[in-house]
């Protein structure tokens, strides 16, 4: 199991880097500073870093083999019911999860009561469902 991350600039909605290991603020700064001057040449470094999202890799890939990170939006097209379902991938204490089908269209941050409707990605059936049926369509920053 690999622990790796991606960094997204929320001001320009640009993917800065993916697949890096996070060992603290210094590593994160080094990873994103390479694009900092290119994207925002007049912005102070600390201001730039406060506008960077860092998401963790879930160790799951979508149906096309694309790595899924926390805060990605994945889509499932049910050909039998002719319905499309979109799920947000949430980072949870100890892992990752998606909301159950009935509540999946709600992309808001989790609340305490949502604990009852979360399906953990550690569950073999949930993992298989995602890997065999779902495709990444974006993330919460650009959708």
Short mmCIF file of N, CA, C and O in Angstrom, two decimals:
data_model
loop_
_atom_site.label_atom_id
_atom_site.label_comp_id
_atom_site.label_asym_id
_atom_site.label_seq_id
_atom_site.Cartn_x
_atom_site.Cartn_y
_atom_site.Cartn_z
N UNK A 1 0.84 -1.17 0.00
CA UNK A 1 0.00 0.00 0.00
C UNK A 1 0.89 1.24 0.00
O UNK A 1 1.77 1.39 0.84
N UNK A 2 0.66 2.12 -0.96
CA UNK A 2 1.45 3.33 -1.06
C UNK A 2 0.72 4.50 -0.41
O UNK A 2 -0.47 4.69 -0.62
N UNK A 3 1.45 5.28 0.36
CA UNK A 3 0.90 6.52 0.90
C UNK A 3 1.50 7.64 0.08
O UNK A 3 2.70 7.90 0.17
N UNK A 4 0.67 8.27 -0.75
CA UNK A 4 1.15 9.38 -1.55
C UNK A 4 0.04 10.40 -1.69
O UNK A 4 -1.12 10.13 -1.35
N UNK A 5 0.40 11.57 -2.20
CA UNK A 5 -0.51 12.69 -2.21
C UNK A 5 -0.46 13.42 -3.53
O UNK A 5 0.41 13.18 -4.36
N UNK A 6 -1.41 14.33 -3.72
CA UNK A 6 -1.39 15.26 -4.85
C UNK A 6 -1.64 16.65 -4.30
O UNK A 6 -2.23 16.81 -3.24
N UNK A 7 -1.18 17.66 -5.02
CA UNK A 7 -1.38 19.06 -4.61
C UNK A 7 -2.08 19.80 -5.74
O UNK A 7 -1.71 19.67 -6.90
N UNK A 8 -3.13 20.57 -5.37
CA UNK A 8 -3.92 21.34 -6.34
C UNK A 8 -3.92 22.80 -5.92
O UNK A 8 -4.19 23.12 -4.76
N UNK A 9 -3.66 23.69 -6.87
CA UNK A 9 -3.74 25.13 -6.63
C UNK A 9 -5.20 25.52 -6.77
O UNK A 9 -5.77 25.44 -7.86
N UNK A 10 -5.84 25.94 -5.67
CA UNK A 10 -7.26 26.25 -5.73
C UNK A 10 -7.55 27.57 -6.42
O UNK A 10 -8.68 27.81 -6.84
N UNK A 11 -6.56 28.44 -6.59
CA UNK A 11 -6.78 29.71 -7.28
C UNK A 11 -6.89 29.53 -8.79
O UNK A 11 -7.74 30.11 -9.44
N UNK A 12 -6.01 28.70 -9.35
CA UNK A 12 -6.03 28.48 -10.80
C UNK A 12 -6.59 27.12 -11.16
O UNK A 12 -6.68 26.79 -12.34
N UNK A 13 -6.99 26.34 -10.15
CA UNK A 13 -7.52 24.98 -10.35
C UNK A 13 -6.56 24.15 -11.18
O UNK A 13 -6.94 23.48 -12.14
N UNK A 14 -5.28 24.21 -10.82
CA UNK A 14 -4.23 23.52 -11.53
C UNK A 14 -3.66 22.41 -10.67
O UNK A 14 -3.38 22.62 -9.49
N UNK A 15 -3.47 21.25 -11.27
CA UNK A 15 -2.79 20.16 -10.58
C UNK A 15 -1.31 20.50 -10.54
O UNK A 15 -0.67 20.66 -11.58
N UNK A 16 -0.77 20.66 -9.34
CA UNK A 16 0.62 21.05 -9.20
C UNK A 16 1.56 19.85 -9.25
O UNK A 16 2.61 19.89 -9.87
N UNK A 17 1.18 18.80 -8.55
CA UNK A 17 2.04 17.62 -8.46
C UNK A 17 1.20 16.45 -7.98
O UNK A 17 0.23 16.62 -7.26
N UNK A 18 1.58 15.26 -8.38
CA UNK A 18 0.89 14.07 -7.90
C UNK A 18 1.90 12.98 -7.61
O UNK A 18 2.98 12.95 -8.19
N UNK A 19 1.56 12.13 -6.68
CA UNK A 19 2.40 10.98 -6.38
C UNK A 19 3.55 11.23 -5.44
O UNK A 19 4.43 10.40 -5.31
N UNK A 20 3.56 12.37 -4.74
CA UNK A 20 4.67 12.63 -3.83
C UNK A 20 4.33 12.14 -2.43
O UNK A 20 3.18 12.03 -2.06
N UNK A 21 5.37 11.84 -1.68
CA UNK A 21 5.21 11.47 -0.27
C UNK A 21 5.27 12.74 0.55
O UNK A 21 6.01 13.66 0.23
N UNK A 22 4.52 12.77 1.63
CA UNK A 22 4.44 13.97 2.47
C UNK A 22 5.18 13.73 3.77
O UNK A 22 4.80 12.88 4.56
N UNK A 23 6.25 14.49 3.97
CA UNK A 23 7.03 14.37 5.19
C UNK A 23 6.99 15.65 6.00
O UNK A 23 7.83 15.91 6.82
N UNK A 24 6.03 16.49 5.75
CA UNK A 24 5.91 17.75 6.46
C UNK A 24 5.82 18.92 5.51
O UNK A 24 5.81 18.77 4.30
N UNK A 25 5.73 20.11 6.09
CA UNK A 25 5.54 21.32 5.29
C UNK A 25 6.69 21.56 4.32
O UNK A 25 6.50 22.06 3.23
N UNK A 26 7.90 21.20 4.71
CA UNK A 26 9.06 21.46 3.85
C UNK A 26 8.94 20.69 2.54
O UNK A 26 9.16 21.23 1.46
N UNK A 27 8.55 19.43 2.61
CA UNK A 27 8.39 18.63 1.41
C UNK A 27 7.30 19.20 0.53
O UNK A 27 7.46 19.34 -0.68
N UNK A 28 6.17 19.53 1.12
CA UNK A 28 5.06 20.08 0.36
C UNK A 28 5.47 21.38 -0.32
O UNK A 28 5.21 21.59 -1.49
N UNK A 29 6.17 22.24 0.41
CA UNK A 29 6.60 23.51 -0.17
C UNK A 29 7.54 23.27 -1.34
O UNK A 29 7.41 23.89 -2.39
N UNK A 30 8.48 22.36 -1.19
CA UNK A 30 9.43 22.08 -2.26
C UNK A 30 8.71 21.57 -3.51
O UNK A 30 9.06 21.91 -4.63
N UNK A 31 7.70 20.73 -3.31
CA UNK A 31 6.97 20.16 -4.43
C UNK A 31 6.23 21.24 -5.22
O UNK A 31 6.25 21.26 -6.44
N UNK A 32 5.59 22.16 -4.51
CA UNK A 32 4.75 23.14 -5.21
C UNK A 32 5.48 24.43 -5.57
O UNK A 32 5.03 25.16 -6.45
N UNK A 33 6.61 24.70 -4.95
CA UNK A 33 7.29 25.97 -5.23
C UNK A 33 7.79 26.04 -6.66
O UNK A 33 7.97 27.13 -7.22
N UNK A 34 8.00 24.90 -7.28
CA UNK A 34 8.46 24.87 -8.66
C UNK A 34 7.46 25.54 -9.60
O UNK A 34 7.85 26.15 -10.59
N UNK A 35 6.18 25.44 -9.30
CA UNK A 35 5.16 26.05 -10.15
C UNK A 35 4.64 27.37 -9.60
O UNK A 35 3.88 28.06 -10.25
N UNK A 36 5.03 27.68 -8.39
CA UNK A 36 4.53 28.88 -7.71
C UNK A 36 4.82 30.13 -8.52
O UNK A 36 3.93 30.91 -8.83
N UNK A 37 6.09 30.35 -8.90
CA UNK A 37 6.45 31.56 -9.64
C UNK A 37 5.79 31.60 -11.02
O UNK A 37 5.41 32.65 -11.52
N UNK A 38 5.64 30.45 -11.61
CA UNK A 38 5.01 30.36 -12.93
C UNK A 38 3.54 30.77 -12.88
O UNK A 38 3.05 31.51 -13.73
N UNK A 39 2.81 30.30 -11.87
CA UNK A 39 1.38 30.55 -11.77
C UNK A 39 1.04 31.91 -11.15
O UNK A 39 0.10 32.57 -11.57
N UNK A 40 1.77 32.29 -10.11
CA UNK A 40 1.47 33.50 -9.35
C UNK A 40 2.77 34.23 -9.02
O UNK A 40 3.20 34.23 -7.86
N UNK A 41 3.41 34.87 -10.00
CA UNK A 41 4.74 35.44 -9.77
C UNK A 41 4.80 36.54 -8.71
O UNK A 41 5.85 36.75 -8.11
N UNK A 42 3.71 37.23 -8.45
CA UNK A 42 3.73 38.33 -7.49
C UNK A 42 3.20 37.95 -6.11
O UNK A 42 3.14 38.77 -5.22
N UNK A 43 2.82 36.69 -5.94
CA UNK A 43 2.24 36.25 -4.67
C UNK A 43 3.32 35.77 -3.71
O UNK A 43 4.25 35.08 -4.11
N UNK A 44 3.17 36.12 -2.44
CA UNK A 44 4.08 35.67 -1.40
C UNK A 44 3.91 34.15 -1.22
O UNK A 44 2.81 33.62 -1.34
N UNK A 45 4.98 33.48 -0.91
CA UNK A 45 4.98 32.01 -0.80
C UNK A 45 3.97 31.50 0.22
O UNK A 45 3.26 30.52 -0.03
N UNK A 46 3.87 32.13 1.38
CA UNK A 46 2.93 31.65 2.40
C UNK A 46 1.48 31.83 1.95
O UNK A 46 0.63 30.99 2.25
N UNK A 47 1.19 32.89 1.25
CA UNK A 47 -0.16 33.08 0.72
C UNK A 47 -0.47 32.01 -0.31
O UNK A 47 -1.55 31.44 -0.34
N UNK A 48 0.52 31.71 -1.15
CA UNK A 48 0.32 30.67 -2.15
C UNK A 48 0.04 29.32 -1.49
O UNK A 48 -0.90 28.62 -1.85
N UNK A 49 0.84 28.96 -0.49
CA UNK A 49 0.66 27.67 0.17
C UNK A 49 -0.69 27.55 0.88
O UNK A 49 -1.24 26.47 1.00
N UNK A 50 -1.24 28.67 1.32
CA UNK A 50 -2.55 28.62 1.96
C UNK A 50 -3.66 28.36 0.94
O UNK A 50 -4.80 28.10 1.32
N UNK A 51 -3.33 28.43 -0.33
CA UNK A 51 -4.29 28.18 -1.40
C UNK A 51 -4.02 26.86 -2.12
O UNK A 51 -4.39 26.70 -3.28
N UNK A 52 -3.35 25.95 -1.44
CA UNK A 52 -3.04 24.65 -2.03
C UNK A 52 -3.80 23.56 -1.26
O UNK A 52 -3.76 23.52 -0.04
N UNK A 53 -4.51 22.73 -2.00
CA UNK A 53 -5.17 21.56 -1.41
C UNK A 53 -4.24 20.37 -1.55
O UNK A 53 -3.64 20.17 -2.60
N UNK A 54 -4.14 19.56 -0.51
CA UNK A 54 -3.35 18.33 -0.56
C UNK A 54 -4.29 17.18 -0.24
O UNK A 54 -4.95 17.17 0.80
N UNK A 55 -4.39 16.21 -1.17
CA UNK A 55 -5.28 15.06 -1.02
C UNK A 55 -4.48 13.77 -1.04
O UNK A 55 -3.50 13.64 -1.77
N UNK A 56 -4.94 12.78 -0.28
CA UNK A 56 -4.25 11.49 -0.19
C UNK A 56 -4.81 10.48 -1.18
O UNK A 56 -6.02 10.43 -1.43
N UNK A 57 -3.93 9.66 -1.71
CA UNK A 57 -4.29 8.56 -2.61
C UNK A 57 -4.99 7.46 -1.84
O UNK A 57 -4.58 7.10 -0.73
N UNK A 58 -6.06 6.91 -2.40
CA UNK A 58 -6.87 5.90 -1.72
C UNK A 58 -6.37 4.47 -1.92
O UNK A 58 -6.91 3.55 -1.33
N UNK A 59 -5.39 4.29 -2.80
CA UNK A 59 -4.92 2.97 -3.20
C UNK A 59 -5.97 2.20 -4.00
O UNK A 59 -5.98 0.98 -4.02
N UNK A 60 -6.85 2.94 -4.64
CA UNK A 60 -7.86 2.35 -5.54
C UNK A 60 -7.78 3.10 -6.86
O UNK A 60 -7.57 4.31 -6.90
N UNK A 61 -7.98 2.36 -7.95
CA UNK A 61 -8.01 2.96 -9.28
C UNK A 61 -9.41 2.79 -9.85
O UNK A 61 -10.12 1.83 -9.53
N UNK A 62 -9.80 3.72 -10.73
CA UNK A 62 -11.12 3.61 -11.35
C UNK A 62 -11.09 2.58 -12.47
O UNK A 62 -10.08 1.92 -12.71
N UNK A 63 -12.19 2.45 -13.17
CA UNK A 63 -12.34 1.45 -14.22
C UNK A 63 -11.33 1.65 -15.34
O UNK A 63 -10.96 0.69 -16.03
N UNK A 64 -10.82 2.87 -15.51
CA UNK A 64 -9.82 3.16 -16.54
C UNK A 64 -8.39 3.07 -16.02
O UNK A 64 -7.45 3.40 -16.73
N UNK A 65 -8.22 2.67 -14.75
CA UNK A 65 -6.89 2.54 -14.18
C UNK A 65 -6.32 3.85 -13.66
O UNK A 65 -5.13 3.93 -13.37
N UNK A 66 -7.15 4.89 -13.49
CA UNK A 66 -6.71 6.19 -12.98
C UNK A 66 -6.77 6.16 -11.45
O UNK A 66 -7.76 5.72 -10.87
N UNK A 67 -5.72 6.67 -10.81
CA UNK A 67 -5.66 6.70 -9.35
C UNK A 67 -6.74 7.60 -8.77
O UNK A 67 -6.95 8.71 -9.25
N UNK A 68 -7.42 7.12 -7.74
CA UNK A 68 -8.47 7.88 -7.07
C UNK A 68 -7.90 8.47 -5.78
O UNK A 68 -7.31 7.75 -4.97
N UNK A 69 -8.09 9.78 -5.61
CA UNK A 69 -7.64 10.50 -4.41
C UNK A 69 -8.86 10.96 -3.62
O UNK A 69 -9.97 11.04 -4.16
N UNK A 70 -8.64 11.27 -2.35
CA UNK A 70 -9.71 11.86 -1.54
C UNK A 70 -10.19 13.12 -2.25
O UNK A 70 -9.41 13.83 -2.88
N UNK A 71 -11.47 13.37 -2.18
CA UNK A 71 -12.16 14.52 -2.78
C UNK A 71 -12.35 14.41 -4.29
O UNK A 71 -12.79 15.36 -4.93
N UNK A 72 -12.05 13.25 -4.86
CA UNK A 72 -12.41 13.01 -6.26
C UNK A 72 -13.91 12.73 -6.33
O UNK A 72 -14.52 12.26 -5.37
N UNK A 73 -14.48 12.99 -7.49
CA UNK A 73 -15.87 12.64 -7.77
C UNK A 73 -15.83 11.49 -8.77
O UNK A 73 -15.23 11.61 -9.84
N UNK A 74 -16.47 10.38 -8.41
CA UNK A 74 -16.53 9.23 -9.30
C UNK A 74 -17.98 9.03 -9.74
O UNK A 74 -18.91 9.40 -9.03
N UNK A 75 -18.14 8.47 -10.92
CA UNK A 75 -19.47 8.33 -11.50
C UNK A 75 -19.73 6.88 -11.88
O UNK A 75 -18.84 6.17 -12.37
N UNK A 76 -20.97 6.45 -11.65
CA UNK A 76 -21.42 5.11 -12.01
C UNK A 76 -22.68 5.24 -12.86
O UNK A 76 -23.65 5.89 -12.46
N UNK A 77 -22.66 4.63 -14.04
CA UNK A 77 -23.83 4.63 -14.91
C UNK A 77 -24.52 3.27 -14.80
O UNK A 77 -23.98 2.26 -15.26
N UNK A 78 -25.70 3.25 -14.19
CA UNK A 78 -26.47 2.03 -14.04
C UNK A 78 -27.30 1.84 -15.32
O UNK A 78 -28.27 2.56 -15.54
N UNK A 79 -26.88 0.89 -16.14
CA UNK A 79 -27.55 0.69 -17.42
C UNK A 79 -28.93 0.07 -17.28
O UNK A 79 -29.78 0.23 -18.15
N UNK A 80 -29.18 -0.64 -16.19
CA UNK A 80 -30.49 -1.27 -15.98
C UNK A 80 -31.54 -0.20 -15.67
O UNK A 80 -32.62 -0.19 -16.26
N UNK A 81 -31.24 0.69 -14.72
CA UNK A 81 -32.21 1.73 -14.34
C UNK A 81 -32.04 3.01 -15.16
O UNK A 81 -32.82 3.93 -15.03
N UNK A 82 -31.00 3.05 -15.99
CA UNK A 82 -30.70 4.21 -16.81
C UNK A 82 -30.47 5.46 -15.94
O UNK A 82 -30.86 6.56 -16.31
N UNK A 83 -29.84 5.28 -14.78
CA UNK A 83 -29.53 6.38 -13.88
C UNK A 83 -28.02 6.51 -13.73
O UNK A 83 -27.28 5.52 -13.83
N UNK A 84 -27.58 7.73 -13.49
CA UNK A 84 -26.17 8.01 -13.24
C UNK A 84 -26.02 8.47 -11.80
O UNK A 84 -26.77 9.32 -11.34
N UNK A 85 -25.07 7.88 -11.10
CA UNK A 85 -24.81 8.23 -9.71
C UNK A 85 -23.40 8.80 -9.60
O UNK A 85 -22.47 8.27 -10.20
N UNK A 86 -23.27 9.88 -8.82
CA UNK A 86 -21.97 10.48 -8.57
C UNK A 86 -21.67 10.39 -7.08
O UNK A 86 -22.53 10.68 -6.25
N UNK A 87 -20.45 10.01 -6.78
CA UNK A 87 -20.01 9.84 -5.40
C UNK A 87 -18.78 10.69 -5.14
O UNK A 87 -17.86 10.71 -5.95
N UNK A 88 -18.75 11.35 -4.01
CA UNK A 88 -17.53 12.04 -3.56
C UNK A 88 -16.75 11.07 -2.68
O UNK A 88 -17.32 10.38 -1.84
N UNK A 89 -15.45 11.01 -2.88
CA UNK A 89 -14.59 10.17 -2.05
C UNK A 89 -14.13 11.01 -0.86
O UNK A 89 -13.53 12.07 -1.04
N UNK A 90 -14.46 10.55 0.33
CA UNK A 90 -14.15 11.29 1.56
C UNK A 90 -12.95 10.66 2.27
O UNK A 90 -12.83 9.44 2.32
N UNK A 91 -12.10 11.51 2.84
CA UNK A 91 -11.05 11.06 3.75
C UNK A 91 -11.67 10.95 5.14
O UNK A 91 -12.31 11.89 5.61
N UNK A 92 -11.52 9.81 5.75
CA UNK A 92 -12.10 9.54 7.07
C UNK A 92 -10.98 9.17 8.04
O UNK A 92 -9.90 8.76 7.60
N UNK A 93 -11.23 9.27 9.33
CA UNK A 93 -10.22 8.77 10.27
C UNK A 93 -9.99 7.27 10.01
O UNK A 93 -10.91 6.48 10.07
N UNK A 94 -8.79 6.92 9.63
CA UNK A 94 -8.46 5.52 9.39
C UNK A 94 -8.73 5.03 7.98
O UNK A 94 -8.58 3.84 7.71
N UNK A 95 -9.14 5.88 7.07
CA UNK A 95 -9.39 5.40 5.71
C UNK A 95 -10.18 6.37 4.86
O UNK A 95 -10.14 7.58 5.04
N UNK A 96 -10.97 5.81 3.95
CA UNK A 96 -11.74 6.59 2.98
C UNK A 96 -13.12 5.98 2.84
O UNK A 96 -13.34 4.82 3.18
N UNK A 97 -14.07 6.75 2.32
CA UNK A 97 -15.41 6.23 2.13
C UNK A 97 -16.21 7.03 1.13
O UNK A 97 -15.79 8.12 0.71
N UNK A 98 -17.35 6.47 0.73
CA UNK A 98 -18.32 7.16 -0.11
C UNK A 98 -19.67 7.06 0.58
O UNK A 98 -19.89 6.16 1.40
N UNK A 99 -20.58 7.98 0.26
CA UNK A 99 -21.93 7.89 0.83
C UNK A 99 -22.72 6.81 0.09
O UNK A 99 -22.49 6.54 -1.08
N UNK A 100 -23.66 6.21 0.78
CA UNK A 100 -24.53 5.21 0.17
C UNK A 100 -25.30 5.82 -0.99
O UNK A 100 -25.48 7.03 -1.07
N UNK A 101 -25.76 4.97 -1.88
CA UNK A 101 -26.36 5.41 -3.14
C UNK A 101 -27.47 6.45 -2.97
O UNK A 101 -27.53 7.42 -3.70
N UNK A 102 -28.33 6.28 -2.01
CA UNK A 102 -29.46 7.20 -1.82
C UNK A 102 -29.00 8.62 -1.53
O UNK A 102 -29.63 9.59 -1.93
N UNK A 103 -27.88 8.78 -0.84
CA UNK A 103 -27.38 10.10 -0.42
C UNK A 103 -26.18 10.57 -1.24
O UNK A 103 -25.61 11.60 -0.96
N UNK A 104 -25.79 9.83 -2.26
CA UNK A 104 -24.52 10.10 -2.93
C UNK A 104 -24.47 11.44 -3.65
O UNK A 104 -23.39 11.99 -3.86
N UNK A 105 -25.59 12.01 -4.05
CA UNK A 105 -25.57 13.29 -4.77
C UNK A 105 -25.20 14.47 -3.88
O UNK A 105 -24.87 15.54 -4.37
N UNK A 106 -25.24 14.29 -2.57
CA UNK A 106 -24.85 15.34 -1.64
C UNK A 106 -23.33 15.34 -1.53
O UNK A 106 -22.74 14.45 -0.94
N UNK A 107 -22.68 16.36 -2.12
CA UNK A 107 -21.21 16.43 -2.15
C UNK A 107 -20.64 17.28 -1.02
O UNK A 107 -19.45 17.54 -0.98
N UNK A 108 -21.49 17.71 -0.10
CA UNK A 108 -21.03 18.56 1.00
C UNK A 108 -20.10 17.78 1.93
O UNK A 108 -20.06 16.55 1.92
N UNK A 109 -19.37 18.53 2.77
CA UNK A 109 -18.53 17.90 3.77
C UNK A 109 -19.40 17.05 4.70
O UNK A 109 -20.60 17.32 4.87
N UNK A 110 -18.80 16.05 5.29
CA UNK A 110 -19.54 15.13 6.16
C UNK A 110 -19.94 15.80 7.47
O UNK A 110 -19.24 16.67 7.98
N UNK A 111 -21.08 15.36 7.99
CA UNK A 111 -21.53 15.77 9.31
C UNK A 111 -21.52 14.52 10.20
O UNK A 111 -21.35 13.40 9.72
N UNK A 112 -21.76 14.71 11.47
CA UNK A 112 -21.75 13.59 12.41
C UNK A 112 -22.77 12.52 12.02
O UNK A 112 -22.48 11.32 12.08
N UNK A 113 -23.94 12.92 11.59
CA UNK A 113 -24.98 11.94 11.24
C UNK A 113 -24.64 11.15 9.97
O UNK A 113 -25.20 10.09 9.74
N UNK A 114 -23.73 11.65 9.15
CA UNK A 114 -23.34 10.94 7.93
C UNK A 114 -22.58 9.65 8.19
O UNK A 114 -22.43 8.82 7.30
N UNK A 115 -22.11 9.47 9.41
CA UNK A 115 -21.38 8.25 9.74
C UNK A 115 -22.22 7.01 9.49
O UNK A 115 -21.68 5.94 9.20
N UNK A 116 -23.52 7.15 9.55
CA UNK A 116 -24.42 6.01 9.35
C UNK A 116 -24.60 5.63 7.89
O UNK A 116 -25.06 4.54 7.59
N UNK A 117 -24.26 6.53 6.97
CA UNK A 117 -24.49 6.26 5.55
C UNK A 117 -23.20 6.12 4.74
O UNK A 117 -23.23 6.04 3.53
N UNK A 118 -22.07 6.07 5.43
CA UNK A 118 -20.78 5.95 4.75
C UNK A 118 -20.45 4.49 4.48
O UNK A 118 -20.62 3.63 5.34
N UNK A 119 -19.98 4.23 3.27
CA UNK A 119 -19.49 2.91 2.92
C UNK A 119 -17.98 3.00 2.83
O UNK A 119 -17.44 3.74 2.00
N UNK A 120 -17.26 2.27 3.67
CA UNK A 120 -15.79 2.37 3.67
C UNK A 120 -15.17 1.73 2.43
O UNK A 120 -15.61 0.67 1.98
N UNK A 121 -14.16 2.38 1.88
CA UNK A 121 -13.47 1.83 0.72
C UNK A 121 -12.63 0.61 1.08
O UNK A 121 -12.19 -0.12 0.20
N UNK A 122 -12.42 0.38 2.38
CA UNK A 122 -11.71 -0.81 2.82
C UNK A 122 -12.56 -2.07 2.63
O UNK A 122 -12.03 -3.18 2.58
N UNK A 123 -13.87 -1.89 2.50
CA UNK A 123 -14.78 -3.02 2.26
C UNK A 123 -14.52 -3.58 0.86
O UNK A 123 -14.50 -2.84 -0.12
N UNK A 124 -14.32 -4.88 0.77
CA UNK A 124 -13.97 -5.52 -0.51
C UNK A 124 -15.03 -5.31 -1.58
O UNK A 124 -14.70 -5.11 -2.76
N UNK A 125 -16.31 -5.35 -1.21
CA UNK A 125 -17.37 -5.16 -2.21
C UNK A 125 -17.41 -3.73 -2.72
O UNK A 125 -17.61 -3.51 -3.91
N UNK A 126 -17.23 -2.76 -1.84
CA UNK A 126 -17.22 -1.35 -2.25
C UNK A 126 -16.03 -1.11 -3.17
O UNK A 126 -16.16 -0.47 -4.21
N UNK A 127 -14.89 -1.62 -2.78
CA UNK A 127 -13.67 -1.46 -3.59
C UNK A 127 -13.87 -2.07 -4.99
O UNK A 127 -13.55 -1.46 -6.00
N UNK A 128 -14.39 -3.28 -5.04
CA UNK A 128 -14.62 -3.95 -6.33
C UNK A 128 -15.63 -3.19 -7.17
O UNK A 128 -15.46 -3.05 -8.39
N UNK A 129 -16.69 -2.68 -6.54
CA UNK A 129 -17.69 -1.89 -7.26
C UNK A 129 -17.04 -0.69 -7.93
O UNK A 129 -17.29 -0.40 -9.10
N UNK A 130 -16.19 0.01 -7.19
CA UNK A 130 -15.54 1.21 -7.74
C UNK A 130 -14.58 0.83 -8.86
O UNK A 130 -14.60 1.42 -9.94
N UNK A 131 -13.72 -0.15 -8.61
CA UNK A 131 -12.70 -0.52 -9.60
C UNK A 131 -13.31 -1.07 -10.89
O UNK A 131 -12.73 -0.91 -11.96
N UNK A 132 -14.47 -1.69 -10.81
CA UNK A 132 -15.08 -2.32 -11.98
C UNK A 132 -16.15 -1.49 -12.66
O UNK A 132 -16.51 -1.76 -13.81
N UNK A 133 -16.68 -0.44 -11.97
CA UNK A 133 -17.83 0.27 -12.53
C UNK A 133 -17.71 1.79 -12.56
O UNK A 133 -18.48 2.44 -13.26
N UNK A 134 -16.83 2.37 -11.77
CA UNK A 134 -16.82 3.83 -11.60
C UNK A 134 -15.67 4.48 -12.35
O UNK A 134 -14.59 3.91 -12.49
N UNK A 135 -15.92 5.72 -12.77
CA UNK A 135 -14.93 6.50 -13.50
C UNK A 135 -14.81 7.87 -12.84
O UNK A 135 -15.82 8.47 -12.46
N UNK A 136 -13.59 8.37 -12.72
CA UNK A 136 -13.38 9.71 -12.16
C UNK A 136 -13.90 10.73 -13.17
O UNK A 136 -13.57 10.69 -14.36
N UNK A 137 -14.72 11.67 -12.68
CA UNK A 137 -15.24 12.74 -13.54
C UNK A 137 -14.77 14.12 -13.09
O UNK A 137 -15.13 15.11 -13.70
N UNK A 138 -13.99 14.17 -12.03
CA UNK A 138 -13.49 15.45 -11.53
C UNK A 138 -13.19 15.34 -10.05
O UNK A 138 -13.00 14.26 -9.51
N UNK A 139 -13.17 16.50 -9.40
CA UNK A 139 -12.99 16.55 -7.96
C UNK A 139 -13.79 17.71 -7.42
O UNK A 139 -14.39 18.46 -8.18
N UNK A 140 -13.84 17.86 -6.11
CA UNK A 140 -14.71 18.89 -5.53
C UNK A 140 -14.21 20.30 -5.82
O UNK A 140 -14.94 21.26 -5.63
N UNK A 141 -13.01 20.43 -6.31
CA UNK A 141 -12.46 21.76 -6.59
C UNK A 141 -12.85 22.27 -7.96
O UNK A 141 -12.80 23.45 -8.22
N UNK A 142 -13.22 21.37 -8.89
CA UNK A 142 -13.52 21.81 -10.25
C UNK A 142 -14.84 21.29 -10.79
O UNK A 142 -15.06 21.27 -11.97
N UNK A 143 -15.73 20.84 -9.92
CA UNK A 143 -16.98 20.29 -10.45
C UNK A 143 -18.17 21.04 -9.88
O UNK A 143 -18.09 21.65 -8.87
#
